[in-house]
Amino acid sequence: MTLLIKICGLTTPEALDAAIGAGADLAGFVVFPPSPRHVDLALGRALTAQAKGRLQRVALTVDADDALLADIVAALDPDMLQLHGRETPERVAAVRARFGRPVVKALAIAEAADLARVPAYAAVADRILFDARPPKGATRPGGLGQAFDWTLLQGLDPGLPYMLSGGLDPANVGEALRVTGAPAVDVSSGVERAPGEKDPGRIVDFVRAARAAAAPAGPGRAALPLP
Ligand SMILES: O=C(O)c1ccccc1N[C@@H]1O[C@H](COP(=O)(O)O)[C@@H](O)[C@H]1O
């Protein structure tokens, strides 16, 4: 199965075109005002319309309530919802049922014990995304360019496809893939020249490096068709 690559935090038509041109599989749009990558509903609508049919569109939210999710689904028409806050497994199941879109649930990882939550989420989500646990006092739970110890994922079989994120960039994504055998990777800060400002050249470099390093089939790599 081919490695899936997601470029997240796209805020301009030019950056989105760069991700599409580079051959990314998924594009992420952050609807979370504290983020430097926040897109309001009008911009999100325009960008997801531009992306439609060219790659999978992911709307990223943080502890959004049903009213906000309804607005996001209506405006962005995302192919997937990424829940990047403290959503419980029950909340993930409820969002999935209510909005009828595949759900990617982000889990913050800092130590092996953090993986104990995987089965509960694997039972209700369509994808698990592993990200670094943010430092105390962080203004957002992700998009911080911070990596975690990838060896924690070695030998892990969450029972569903997962995505690796957190501090990936063109220089380290190859090593991250070699260590984890991840079937999918997600990047935001690592392809930027400044917070919220994507660098088309770094997007190309990231996709090229990830494809070059994509490992042969491993436990987490099987059965990863997009929904
Ligand atoms: O990108 C953001 O600003 C963001 C805000 C709130 C939650 C998640 C966010 N980004 C996601 O975090 C991971 C890791 O990002 P990075 O590559 O380390 O910058 C990724 O899934 C982003 O989409």
PDB file of C-alpha atoms and ligand atoms in Angstrom:
ATOM      1  CA  MET A   1       0.000   0.000   0.000  1.00  0.00           C
ATOM      2  CA  THR A   2       1.291   3.443  -0.900  1.00  0.00           C
ATOM      3  CA  LEU A   3       2.372   5.801   1.839  1.00  0.00           C
ATOM      4  CA  LEU A   4      -0.208   8.522   2.465  1.00  0.00           C
ATOM      5  CA  ILE A   5       1.068  12.055   2.923  1.00  0.00           C
ATOM      6  CA  LYS A   6      -0.937  14.851   4.495  1.00  0.00           C
ATOM      7  CA  ILE A   7       0.069  18.494   4.344  1.00  0.00           C
ATOM      8  CA  CYS A   8      -1.785  20.323   7.083  1.00  0.00           C
ATOM      9  CA  GLY A   9      -2.469  23.939   7.903  1.00  0.00           C
ATOM     10  CA  LEU A  10      -2.899  25.195   4.349  1.00  0.00           C
ATOM     11  CA  THR A  11      -4.166  28.765   4.205  1.00  0.00           C
ATOM     12  CA  THR A  12      -3.573  29.991   0.642  1.00  0.00           C
ATOM     13  CA  PRO A  13      -4.453  28.797  -2.868  1.00  0.00           C
ATOM     14  CA  GLU A  14      -0.737  28.834  -3.724  1.00  0.00           C
ATOM     15  CA  ALA A  15       0.222  26.552  -0.845  1.00  0.00           C
ATOM     16  CA  LEU A  16      -2.645  24.221  -1.679  1.00  0.00           C
ATOM     17  CA  ASP A  17      -1.524  24.085  -5.311  1.00  0.00           C
ATOM     18  CA  ALA A  18       1.988  23.271  -4.118  1.00  0.00           C
ATOM     19  CA  ALA A  19       0.670  20.353  -2.043  1.00  0.00           C
ATOM     20  CA  ILE A  20      -1.388  19.052  -4.948  1.00  0.00           C
ATOM     21  CA  GLY A  21       1.477  19.479  -7.408  1.00  0.00           C
ATOM     22  CA  ALA A  22       3.888  17.711  -5.085  1.00  0.00           C
ATOM     23  CA  GLY A  23       1.594  14.691  -4.975  1.00  0.00           C
ATOM     24  CA  ALA A  24       0.245  14.901  -1.430  1.00  0.00           C
ATOM     25  CA  ASP A  25      -2.753  12.679  -0.699  1.00  0.00           C
ATOM     26  CA  LEU A  26      -4.502  14.760   1.917  1.00  0.00           C
ATOM     27  CA  ALA A  27      -4.757  18.463   2.712  1.00  0.00           C
ATOM     28  CA  GLY A  28      -5.597  19.724   6.183  1.00  0.00           C
ATOM     29  CA  PHE A  29      -7.459  22.925   7.005  1.00  0.00           C
ATOM     30  CA  VAL A  30      -7.328  24.152  10.589  1.00  0.00           C
ATOM     31  CA  VAL A  31     -10.473  25.746  11.997  1.00  0.00           C
ATOM     32  CA  PHE A  32      -9.182  26.867  15.380  1.00  0.00           C
ATOM     33  CA  PRO A  33      -8.747  30.634  15.890  1.00  0.00           C
ATOM     34  CA  PRO A  34      -5.689  30.467  18.205  1.00  0.00           C
ATOM     35  CA  SER A  35      -3.716  28.747  15.433  1.00  0.00           C
ATOM     36  CA  PRO A  36      -1.592  30.768  13.004  1.00  0.00           C
ATOM     37  CA  ARG A  37      -3.091  28.435  10.370  1.00  0.00           C
ATOM     38  CA  HIS A  38      -6.714  29.167  11.214  1.00  0.00           C
ATOM     39  CA  VAL A  39      -9.037  29.483   8.243  1.00  0.00           C
ATOM     40  CA  ASP A  40     -12.456  31.025   8.717  1.00  0.00           C
ATOM     41  CA  LEU A  41     -15.439  29.378   7.088  1.00  0.00           C
ATOM     42  CA  ALA A  42     -15.301  31.520   3.940  1.00  0.00           C
ATOM     43  CA  LEU A  43     -11.622  30.822   3.312  1.00  0.00           C
ATOM     44  CA  GLY A  44     -12.079  27.164   4.225  1.00  0.00           C
ATOM     45  CA  ARG A  45     -14.933  26.898   1.748  1.00  0.00           C
ATOM     46  CA  ALA A  46     -12.838  28.400  -1.056  1.00  0.00           C
ATOM     47  CA  LEU A  47      -9.801  26.235  -0.364  1.00  0.00           C
ATOM     48  CA  THR A  48     -11.730  22.986  -0.041  1.00  0.00           C
ATOM     49  CA  ALA A  49     -13.567  23.790  -3.280  1.00  0.00           C
ATOM     50  CA  GLN A  50     -10.183  24.222  -4.965  1.00  0.00           C
ATOM     51  CA  ALA A  51      -9.011  20.894  -3.516  1.00  0.00           C
ATOM     52  CA  LYS A  52     -12.135  18.881  -4.308  1.00  0.00           C
ATOM     53  CA  GLY A  53     -11.400  15.758  -6.330  1.00  0.00           C
ATOM     54  CA  ARG A  54      -7.663  16.434  -6.296  1.00  0.00           C
ATOM     55  CA  LEU A  55      -6.850  15.207  -2.811  1.00  0.00           C
ATOM     56  CA  GLN A  56      -8.709  14.304   0.361  1.00  0.00           C
ATOM     57  CA  ARG A  57      -9.768  17.331   2.393  1.00  0.00           C
ATOM     58  CA  VAL A  58      -9.454  17.162   6.149  1.00  0.00           C
ATOM     59  CA  ALA A  59     -11.039  19.722   8.487  1.00  0.00           C
ATOM     60  CA  LEU A  60      -9.109  19.959  11.746  1.00  0.00           C
ATOM     61  CA  THR A  61     -10.907  21.098  14.889  1.00  0.00           C
ATOM     62  CA  VAL A  62     -10.143  21.224  18.606  1.00  0.00           C
ATOM     63  CA  ASP A  63     -12.945  20.297  21.005  1.00  0.00           C
ATOM     64  CA  ALA A  64     -15.504  21.779  18.633  1.00  0.00           C
ATOM     65  CA  ASP A  65     -19.157  21.574  19.623  1.00  0.00           C
ATOM     66  CA  ASP A  66     -21.878  20.279  17.319  1.00  0.00           C
ATOM     67  CA  ALA A  67     -22.885  23.747  16.160  1.00  0.00           C
ATOM     68  CA  LEU A  68     -19.372  24.589  14.992  1.00  0.00           C
ATOM     69  CA  LEU A  69     -18.901  21.182  13.408  1.00  0.00           C
ATOM     70  CA  ALA A  70     -22.183  21.607  11.545  1.00  0.00           C
ATOM     71  CA  ASP A  71     -20.980  24.963  10.197  1.00  0.00           C
ATOM     72  CA  ILE A  72     -17.635  23.448   9.199  1.00  0.00           C
ATOM     73  CA  VAL A  73     -19.223  20.491   7.445  1.00  0.00           C
ATOM     74  CA  ALA A  74     -21.641  22.778   5.610  1.00  0.00           C
ATOM     75  CA  ALA A  75     -18.931  25.198   4.495  1.00  0.00           C
ATOM     76  CA  LEU A  76     -15.894  22.970   3.904  1.00  0.00           C
ATOM     77  CA  ASP A  77     -17.642  19.710   2.934  1.00  0.00           C
ATOM     78  CA  PRO A  78     -14.582  17.829   4.259  1.00  0.00           C
ATOM     79  CA  ASP A  79     -13.800  14.259   3.302  1.00  0.00           C
ATOM     80  CA  MET A  80     -12.660  13.681   6.886  1.00  0.00           C
ATOM     81  CA  LEU A  81     -12.818  15.391  10.257  1.00  0.00           C
ATOM     82  CA  GLN A  82      -9.681  15.542  12.398  1.00  0.00           C
ATOM     83  CA  LEU A  83     -10.396  15.902  16.110  1.00  0.00           C
ATOM     84  CA  HIS A  84      -7.261  17.269  17.743  1.00  0.00           C
ATOM     85  CA  GLY A  85      -8.450  18.142  21.237  1.00  0.00           C
ATOM     86  CA  ARG A  86      -9.452  16.216  24.331  1.00  0.00           C
ATOM     87  CA  GLU A  87     -12.413  14.498  22.681  1.00  0.00           C
ATOM     88  CA  THR A  88     -13.346  11.281  24.486  1.00  0.00           C
ATOM     89  CA  PRO A  89     -14.004   8.020  22.615  1.00  0.00           C
ATOM     90  CA  GLU A  90     -17.716   8.638  23.213  1.00  0.00           C
ATOM     91  CA  ARG A  91     -17.436  12.078  21.629  1.00  0.00           C
ATOM     92  CA  VAL A  92     -15.540  10.669  18.650  1.00  0.00           C
ATOM     93  CA  ALA A  93     -18.277   8.081  18.118  1.00  0.00           C
ATOM     94  CA  ALA A  94     -20.973  10.737  18.428  1.00  0.00           C
ATOM     95  CA  VAL A  95     -19.285  13.066  15.918  1.00  0.00           C
ATOM     96  CA  ARG A  96     -18.790  10.242  13.464  1.00  0.00           C
ATOM     97  CA  ALA A  97     -22.430   9.170  13.730  1.00  0.00           C
ATOM     98  CA  ARG A  98     -23.865  12.665  13.604  1.00  0.00           C
ATOM     99  CA  PHE A  99     -21.834  14.047  10.713  1.00  0.00           C
ATOM    100  CA  GLY A 100     -21.337  10.901   8.658  1.00  0.00           C
ATOM    101  CA  ARG A 101     -17.684  11.667   7.865  1.00  0.00           C
ATOM    102  CA  PRO A 102     -14.661   9.509   8.662  1.00  0.00           C
ATOM    103  CA  VAL A 103     -12.944  10.741  11.802  1.00  0.00           C
ATOM    104  CA  VAL A 104      -9.212  11.017  12.438  1.00  0.00           C
ATOM    105  CA  LYS A 105      -8.537  11.240  16.177  1.00  0.00           C
ATOM    106  CA  ALA A 106      -5.252  12.794  17.280  1.00  0.00           C
ATOM    107  CA  LEU A 107      -3.631  11.338  20.380  1.00  0.00           C
ATOM    108  CA  ALA A 108      -0.831  13.115  22.221  1.00  0.00           C
ATOM    109  CA  ILE A 109       2.163  10.886  22.913  1.00  0.00           C
ATOM    110  CA  ALA A 110       5.057  11.456  25.278  1.00  0.00           C
ATOM    111  CA  GLU A 111       5.599   8.053  26.896  1.00  0.00           C
ATOM    112  CA  ALA A 112       4.604   4.417  26.444  1.00  0.00           C
ATOM    113  CA  ALA A 113       1.700   4.763  28.885  1.00  0.00           C
ATOM    114  CA  ASP A 114       0.011   7.179  26.484  1.00  0.00           C
ATOM    115  CA  LEU A 115      -0.546   4.284  24.094  1.00  0.00           C
ATOM    116  CA  ALA A 116      -2.909   2.623  26.578  1.00  0.00           C
ATOM    117  CA  ARG A 117      -5.674   4.873  25.207  1.00  0.00           C
ATOM    118  CA  VAL A 118      -5.287   3.513  21.678  1.00  0.00           C
ATOM    119  CA  PRO A 119      -7.759   0.577  21.845  1.00  0.00           C
ATOM    120  CA  ALA A 120     -10.635   2.732  23.083  1.00  0.00           C
ATOM    121  CA  TYR A 121     -10.117   5.196  20.250  1.00  0.00           C
ATOM    122  CA  ALA A 122      -9.343   2.538  17.653  1.00  0.00           C
ATOM    123  CA  ALA A 123     -12.794   1.111  18.324  1.00  0.00           C
ATOM    124  CA  VAL A 124     -14.557   4.312  17.266  1.00  0.00           C
ATOM    125  CA  ALA A 125     -12.250   6.279  14.928  1.00  0.00           C
ATOM    126  CA  ASP A 126     -11.359   5.652  11.288  1.00  0.00           C
ATOM    127  CA  ARG A 127      -7.759   6.725  11.784  1.00  0.00           C
ATOM    128  CA  ILE A 128      -5.519   7.417  14.753  1.00  0.00           C
ATOM    129  CA  LEU A 129      -2.993  10.233  14.402  1.00  0.00           C
ATOM    130  CA  PHE A 130      -0.070  10.240  16.805  1.00  0.00           C
ATOM    131  CA  ASP A 131       1.293  13.670  17.683  1.00  0.00           C
ATOM    132  CA  ALA A 132       3.683  14.924  20.353  1.00  0.00           C
ATOM    133  CA  ARG A 133       2.162  15.943  23.656  1.00  0.00           C
ATOM    134  CA  PRO A 134       2.251  19.768  23.773  1.00  0.00           C
ATOM    135  CA  PRO A 135       4.171  21.454  26.572  1.00  0.00           C
ATOM    136  CA  LYS A 136       2.206  22.865  29.512  1.00  0.00           C
ATOM    137  CA  GLY A 137       0.783  26.272  28.687  1.00  0.00           C
ATOM    138  CA  ALA A 138       0.885  25.755  24.916  1.00  0.00           C
ATOM    139  CA  THR A 139      -1.689  27.868  23.093  1.00  0.00           C
ATOM    140  CA  ARG A 140      -2.635  24.980  20.845  1.00  0.00           C
ATOM    141  CA  PRO A 141      -2.472  21.183  21.118  1.00  0.00           C
ATOM    142  CA  GLY A 142      -0.604  20.657  17.848  1.00  0.00           C
ATOM    143  CA  GLY A 143       1.185  22.357  15.022  1.00  0.00           C
ATOM    144  CA  LEU A 144       4.115  23.085  17.299  1.00  0.00           C
ATOM    145  CA  GLY A 145       6.851  21.386  15.302  1.00  0.00           C
ATOM    146  CA  GLN A 146       7.571  19.128  18.235  1.00  0.00           C
ATOM    147  CA  ALA A 147       8.485  15.465  17.782  1.00  0.00           C
ATOM    148  CA  PHE A 148       8.102  12.555  20.205  1.00  0.00           C
ATOM    149  CA  ASP A 149      10.131   9.373  20.629  1.00  0.00           C
ATOM    150  CA  TRP A 150       9.225   7.442  17.478  1.00  0.00           C
ATOM    151  CA  THR A 151      10.531   4.167  18.904  1.00  0.00           C
ATOM    152  CA  LEU A 152       7.387   4.118  21.087  1.00  0.00           C
ATOM    153  CA  LEU A 153       5.468   3.118  17.957  1.00  0.00           C
ATOM    154  CA  GLN A 154       7.758   0.247  17.005  1.00  0.00           C
ATOM    155  CA  GLY A 155       5.798  -2.984  16.761  1.00  0.00           C
ATOM    156  CA  LEU A 156       2.535  -1.201  17.463  1.00  0.00           C
ATOM    157  CA  ASP A 157      -0.531  -2.588  15.721  1.00  0.00           C
ATOM    158  CA  PRO A 158      -3.395  -0.291  16.672  1.00  0.00           C
ATOM    159  CA  GLY A 159      -5.805  -2.433  14.662  1.00  0.00           C
ATOM    160  CA  LEU A 160      -6.467   0.349  12.175  1.00  0.00           C
ATOM    161  CA  PRO A 161      -4.294   2.547   9.974  1.00  0.00           C
ATOM    162  CA  TYR A 162      -2.493   5.323  11.773  1.00  0.00           C
ATOM    163  CA  MET A 163      -0.768   8.567  10.879  1.00  0.00           C
ATOM    164  CA  LEU A 164       2.498   9.857  12.305  1.00  0.00           C
ATOM    165  CA  SER A 165       2.875  13.564  12.988  1.00  0.00           C
ATOM    166  CA  GLY A 166       4.701  15.982  15.246  1.00  0.00           C
ATOM    167  CA  GLY A 167       7.861  17.793  14.239  1.00  0.00           C
ATOM    168  CA  LEU A 168       8.286  16.048  10.900  1.00  0.00           C
ATOM    169  CA  ASP A 169      10.220  17.856   8.175  1.00  0.00           C
ATOM    170  CA  PRO A 170      12.006  17.033   4.916  1.00  0.00           C
ATOM    171  CA  ALA A 171      15.195  16.133   6.781  1.00  0.00           C
ATOM    172  CA  ASN A 172      13.746  13.748   9.356  1.00  0.00           C
ATOM    173  CA  VAL A 173      10.710  12.161   7.705  1.00  0.00           C
ATOM    174  CA  GLY A 174      12.838   9.395   6.187  1.00  0.00           C
ATOM    175  CA  GLU A 175      14.212   8.415   9.566  1.00  0.00           C
ATOM    176  CA  ALA A 176      10.740   8.642  11.129  1.00  0.00           C
ATOM    177  CA  LEU A 177       9.425   6.213   8.520  1.00  0.00           C
ATOM    178  CA  ARG A 178      12.345   3.859   8.960  1.00  0.00           C
ATOM    179  CA  VAL A 179      11.842   3.766  12.733  1.00  0.00           C
ATOM    180  CA  THR A 180       8.070   3.412  12.743  1.00  0.00           C
ATOM    181  CA  GLY A 181       7.032   1.931   9.391  1.00  0.00           C
ATOM    182  CA  ALA A 182       4.105   4.351   9.594  1.00  0.00           C
ATOM    183  CA  PRO A 183       1.572   4.006   6.763  1.00  0.00           C
ATOM    184  CA  ALA A 184       0.883   7.741   6.685  1.00  0.00           C
ATOM    185  CA  VAL A 185       2.612  10.970   7.699  1.00  0.00           C
ATOM    186  CA  ASP A 186       1.291  14.449   8.461  1.00  0.00           C
ATOM    187  CA  VAL A 187       3.263  17.687   8.521  1.00  0.00           C
ATOM    188  CA  SER A 188       2.603  21.343   9.149  1.00  0.00           C
ATOM    189  CA  SER A 189       5.400  23.414  10.761  1.00  0.00           C
ATOM    190  CA  GLY A 190       8.131  21.462   8.993  1.00  0.00           C
ATOM    191  CA  VAL A 191       7.092  22.760   5.582  1.00  0.00           C
ATOM    192  CA  GLU A 192       6.820  26.393   6.613  1.00  0.00           C
ATOM    193  CA  ARG A 193       9.179  29.391   6.442  1.00  0.00           C
ATOM    194  CA  ALA A 194       7.369  31.039   9.374  1.00  0.00           C
ATOM    195  CA  PRO A 195       4.421  29.934  11.541  1.00  0.00           C
ATOM    196  CA  GLY A 196       1.418  29.672   9.237  1.00  0.00           C
ATOM    197  CA  GLU A 197       3.418  30.451   6.080  1.00  0.00           C
ATOM    198  CA  LYS A 198       3.907  27.394   3.912  1.00  0.00           C
ATOM    199  CA  ASP A 199       7.017  27.091   1.775  1.00  0.00           C
ATOM    200  CA  PRO A 200       6.215  25.396  -1.568  1.00  0.00           C
ATOM    201  CA  GLY A 201       9.796  24.178  -1.924  1.00  0.00           C
ATOM    202  CA  ARG A 202       9.718  22.503   1.468  1.00  0.00           C
ATOM    203  CA  ILE A 203       6.403  20.847   0.597  1.00  0.00           C
ATOM    204  CA  VAL A 204       8.007  19.339  -2.504  1.00  0.00           C
ATOM    205  CA  ASP A 205      11.087  18.298  -0.506  1.00  0.00           C
ATOM    206  CA  PHE A 206       8.925  16.677   2.172  1.00  0.00           C
ATOM    207  CA  VAL A 207       6.848  14.651  -0.258  1.00  0.00           C
ATOM    208  CA  ARG A 208       9.946  13.573  -2.165  1.00  0.00           C
ATOM    209  CA  ALA A 209      11.791  12.524   1.001  1.00  0.00           C
ATOM    210  CA  ALA A 210       8.807  10.653   2.385  1.00  0.00           C
ATOM    211  CA  ARG A 211       8.150   8.770  -0.851  1.00  0.00           C
ATOM    212  CA  ALA A 212      11.812   7.866  -1.165  1.00  0.00           C
ATOM    213  CA  ALA A 213      11.874   6.424   2.334  1.00  0.00           C
ATOM    214  CA  ALA A 214       8.521   4.651   2.280  1.00  0.00           C
ATOM    215  CA  ALA A 215       9.245   1.290   3.781  1.00  0.00           C
ATOM    216  CA  PRO A 216       7.908  -2.013   2.442  1.00  0.00           C
ATOM    217  CA  ALA A 217       4.750  -3.459   3.938  1.00  0.00           C
ATOM    218  CA  GLY A 218       4.691  -3.715   7.725  1.00  0.00           C
ATOM    219  CA  PRO A 219       1.997  -4.359  10.347  1.00  0.00           C
ATOM    220  CA  GLY A 220       0.540  -0.852  10.385  1.00  0.00           C
ATOM    221  CA  ARG A 221       0.863  -0.434   6.637  1.00  0.00           C
ATOM    222  CA  ALA A 222      -1.680  -2.955   5.494  1.00  0.00           C
ATOM    223  CA  ALA A 223      -5.185  -2.018   4.419  1.00  0.00           C
ATOM    224  CA  LEU A 224      -4.955   1.724   4.212  1.00  0.00           C
ATOM    225  CA  PRO A 225      -7.400   2.682   1.485  1.00  0.00           C
ATOM    226  CA  LEU A 226      -8.855   6.125   1.872  1.00  0.00           C
ATOM    227  CA  PRO A 227     -12.489   6.046   2.870  1.00  0.00           C
TER     228      PRO A 227
HETATM  229  O1  LIG B   1      -1.413  23.398  12.945  1.00  0.00           O
HETATM  230  C1  LIG B   1      -1.922  23.886  13.951  1.00  0.00           C
HETATM  231  O2  LIG B   1      -1.802  25.070  14.235  1.00  0.00           O
HETATM  232  C2  LIG B   1      -2.714  23.014  14.875  1.00  0.00           C
HETATM  233  C3  LIG B   1      -3.517  23.614  15.814  1.00  0.00           C
HETATM  234  C4  LIG B   1      -4.258  22.847  16.687  1.00  0.00           C
HETATM  235  C5  LIG B   1      -4.190  21.462  16.635  1.00  0.00           C
HETATM  236  C6  LIG B   1      -3.379  20.838  15.687  1.00  0.00           C
HETATM  237  C7  LIG B   1      -2.633  21.589  14.811  1.00  0.00           C
HETATM  238  N1  LIG B   1      -1.802  21.004  13.868  1.00  0.00           N
HETATM  239  C8  LIG B   1      -1.542  19.614  13.738  1.00  0.00           C
HETATM  240  O3  LIG B   1      -0.550  19.179  14.636  1.00  0.00           O
HETATM  241  C9  LIG B   1       0.172  18.084  14.065  1.00  0.00           C
HETATM  242  C10 LIG B   1       1.656  18.321  14.139  1.00  0.00           C
HETATM  243  O4  LIG B   1       2.013  19.515  13.520  1.00  0.00           O
HETATM  244  P1  LIG B   1       3.563  19.901  13.243  1.00  0.00           P
HETATM  245  O5  LIG B   1       3.942  19.238  11.949  1.00  0.00           O
HETATM  246  O6  LIG B   1       4.359  19.410  14.389  1.00  0.00           O
HETATM  247  O7  LIG B   1       3.557  21.364  13.126  1.00  0.00           O
HETATM  248  C11 LIG B   1      -0.348  17.947  12.648  1.00  0.00           C
HETATM  249  O8  LIG B   1      -1.382  16.968  12.634  1.00  0.00           O
HETATM  250  C12 LIG B   1      -0.961  19.267  12.392  1.00  0.00           C
HETATM  251  O9  LIG B   1      -1.958  19.144  11.462  1.00  0.00           O
END
